[in-house]
């Protein structure tokens, strides 16, 4: 079985975390999805691209989560989540997945 690209893991964490929080009404549960996927992606980023790249991509993942909140006030919740998710997925692909 082929490896799941890290871009997909990170995207799943951001979109899945928001979706779970929204549909269950439990922010902590959405945060758990976000954290587990982020940790899994970070581990894979470290193996595939090294520690520095993993640190930068992890910071981008956290910044995307944080930045989606004020962005949502301007464009709406789902467009904000999809926008920041696309940026993180693209960065993840470019830094870690493209080579593999």
mmCIF file of C-alpha atoms in Angstrom:
data_model
loop_
_atom_site.group_PDB
_atom_site.id
_atom_site.type_symbol
_atom_site.label_atom_id
_atom_site.label_comp_id
_atom_site.label_asym_id
_atom_site.label_seq_id
_atom_site.Cartn_x
_atom_site.Cartn_y
_atom_site.Cartn_z
ATOM 1 C CA UNK A 1 0.000 0.000 0.000
ATOM 2 C CA UNK A 2 1.336 3.428 -0.926
ATOM 3 C CA UNK A 3 1.990 5.990 1.777
ATOM 4 C CA UNK A 4 -0.599 8.664 2.308
ATOM 5 C CA UNK A 5 0.994 11.997 1.315
ATOM 6 C CA UNK A 6 1.722 14.329 4.218
ATOM 7 C CA UNK A 7 -0.229 17.027 2.399
ATOM 8 C CA UNK A 8 -3.334 14.869 2.754
ATOM 9 C CA UNK A 9 -2.662 14.141 6.432
ATOM 10 C CA UNK A 10 -2.290 17.852 7.209
ATOM 11 C CA UNK A 11 -5.341 18.769 5.142
ATOM 12 C CA UNK A 12 -7.356 16.074 6.858
ATOM 13 C CA UNK A 13 -6.361 17.438 10.239
ATOM 14 C CA UNK A 14 -7.384 20.994 9.448
ATOM 15 C CA UNK A 15 -10.634 20.213 7.629
ATOM 16 C CA UNK A 16 -11.468 17.218 9.821
ATOM 17 C CA UNK A 17 -10.749 19.074 13.031
ATOM 18 C CA UNK A 18 -13.058 21.917 12.081
ATOM 19 C CA UNK A 19 -15.741 19.565 10.777
ATOM 20 C CA UNK A 20 -15.732 17.429 13.912
ATOM 21 C CA UNK A 21 -15.886 20.499 16.156
ATOM 22 C CA UNK A 22 -18.702 22.026 14.146
ATOM 23 C CA UNK A 23 -20.847 18.920 13.741
ATOM 24 C CA UNK A 24 -20.454 17.550 17.247
ATOM 25 C CA UNK A 25 -20.483 20.901 19.021
ATOM 26 C CA UNK A 26 -17.409 19.755 20.960
ATOM 27 C CA UNK A 27 -14.426 21.984 20.281
ATOM 28 C CA UNK A 28 -12.125 19.737 22.315
ATOM 29 C CA UNK A 29 -12.919 16.776 20.073
ATOM 30 C CA UNK A 30 -12.131 18.836 16.980
ATOM 31 C CA UNK A 31 -8.922 19.968 18.657
ATOM 32 C CA UNK A 32 -7.974 16.348 19.288
ATOM 33 C CA UNK A 33 -8.428 15.520 15.594
ATOM 34 C CA UNK A 34 -6.341 18.577 14.688
ATOM 35 C CA UNK A 35 -3.593 17.637 17.161
ATOM 36 C CA UNK A 36 -3.362 13.950 16.228
ATOM 37 C CA UNK A 37 -3.179 14.683 12.505
ATOM 38 C CA UNK A 38 -0.674 17.495 13.114
ATOM 39 C CA UNK A 39 1.553 15.226 15.186
ATOM 40 C CA UNK A 40 1.386 12.479 12.562
ATOM 41 C CA UNK A 41 2.231 14.948 9.797
ATOM 42 C CA UNK A 42 5.090 16.457 11.804
ATOM 43 C CA UNK A 43 6.631 13.044 12.394
ATOM 44 C CA UNK A 44 6.466 12.238 8.702
ATOM 45 C CA UNK A 45 7.792 15.707 7.728
ATOM 46 C CA UNK A 46 10.803 15.105 9.962
ATOM 47 C CA UNK A 47 11.542 11.737 8.343
ATOM 48 C CA UNK A 48 10.993 12.919 4.791
ATOM 49 C CA UNK A 49 12.425 16.436 4.842
ATOM 50 C CA UNK A 50 14.431 16.870 8.068
ATOM 51 C CA UNK A 51 13.991 18.676 11.350
ATOM 52 C CA UNK A 52 14.135 22.239 10.098
ATOM 53 C CA UNK A 53 11.547 21.635 7.394
ATOM 54 C CA UNK A 54 9.344 19.793 9.882
ATOM 55 C CA UNK A 55 9.551 22.746 12.263
ATOM 56 C CA UNK A 56 8.605 25.215 9.551
ATOM 57 C CA UNK A 57 5.720 23.070 8.301
ATOM 58 C CA UNK A 58 4.460 22.494 11.839
ATOM 59 C CA UNK A 59 4.542 26.241 12.472
ATOM 60 C CA UNK A 60 2.611 26.756 9.218
ATOM 61 C CA UNK A 61 0.024 24.179 10.332
ATOM 62 C CA UNK A 62 -0.483 25.921 13.682
ATOM 63 C CA UNK A 63 -0.518 29.355 12.021
ATOM 64 C CA UNK A 64 -3.125 28.123 9.534
ATOM 65 C CA UNK A 65 -5.362 26.972 12.375
ATOM 66 C CA UNK A 66 -4.947 30.261 14.226
ATOM 67 C CA UNK A 67 -5.221 32.378 11.087
ATOM 68 C CA UNK A 68 -8.424 30.706 9.948
ATOM 69 C CA UNK A 69 -10.316 32.287 12.844
ATOM 70 C CA UNK A 70 -9.912 35.964 11.900
ATOM 71 C CA UNK A 71 -10.121 35.059 8.215
ATOM 72 C CA UNK A 72 -13.480 33.379 8.854
ATOM 73 C CA UNK A 73 -14.899 36.714 10.010
ATOM 74 C CA UNK A 74 -14.159 38.129 6.558
ATOM 75 C CA UNK A 75 -14.940 35.237 4.187
ATOM 76 C CA UNK A 76 -16.901 32.692 6.227
ATOM 77 C CA UNK A 77 -15.839 29.637 8.181
ATOM 78 C CA UNK A 78 -15.602 26.966 5.490
ATOM 79 C CA UNK A 79 -13.913 29.198 2.897
ATOM 80 C CA UNK A 80 -11.352 30.195 5.535
ATOM 81 C CA UNK A 81 -10.685 26.581 6.516
ATOM 82 C CA UNK A 82 -10.354 25.494 2.885
ATOM 83 C CA UNK A 83 -8.098 28.433 2.071
ATOM 84 C CA UNK A 84 -5.601 27.851 4.859
ATOM 85 C CA UNK A 85 -5.775 24.099 4.275
ATOM 86 C CA UNK A 86 -4.830 24.571 0.636
ATOM 87 C CA UNK A 87 -1.841 26.679 1.605
ATOM 88 C CA UNK A 88 -0.574 24.116 4.133
ATOM 89 C CA UNK A 89 -1.174 21.195 1.773
ATOM 90 C CA UNK A 90 0.711 22.940 -1.025
ATOM 91 C CA UNK A 91 3.639 23.741 1.275
ATOM 92 C CA UNK A 92 3.676 20.169 2.571
ATOM 93 C CA UNK A 93 3.693 18.743 -0.930
ATOM 94 C CA UNK A 94 6.433 21.121 -2.083
ATOM 95 C CA UNK A 95 8.709 20.491 0.890
ATOM 96 C CA UNK A 96 8.102 16.857 1.817
ATOM 97 C CA UNK A 97 5.956 14.928 -0.671
ATOM 98 C CA UNK A 98 7.262 16.054 -4.061
ATOM 99 C CA UNK A 99 10.522 14.158 -3.700
ATOM 100 C CA UNK A 100 8.926 10.859 -2.816
#
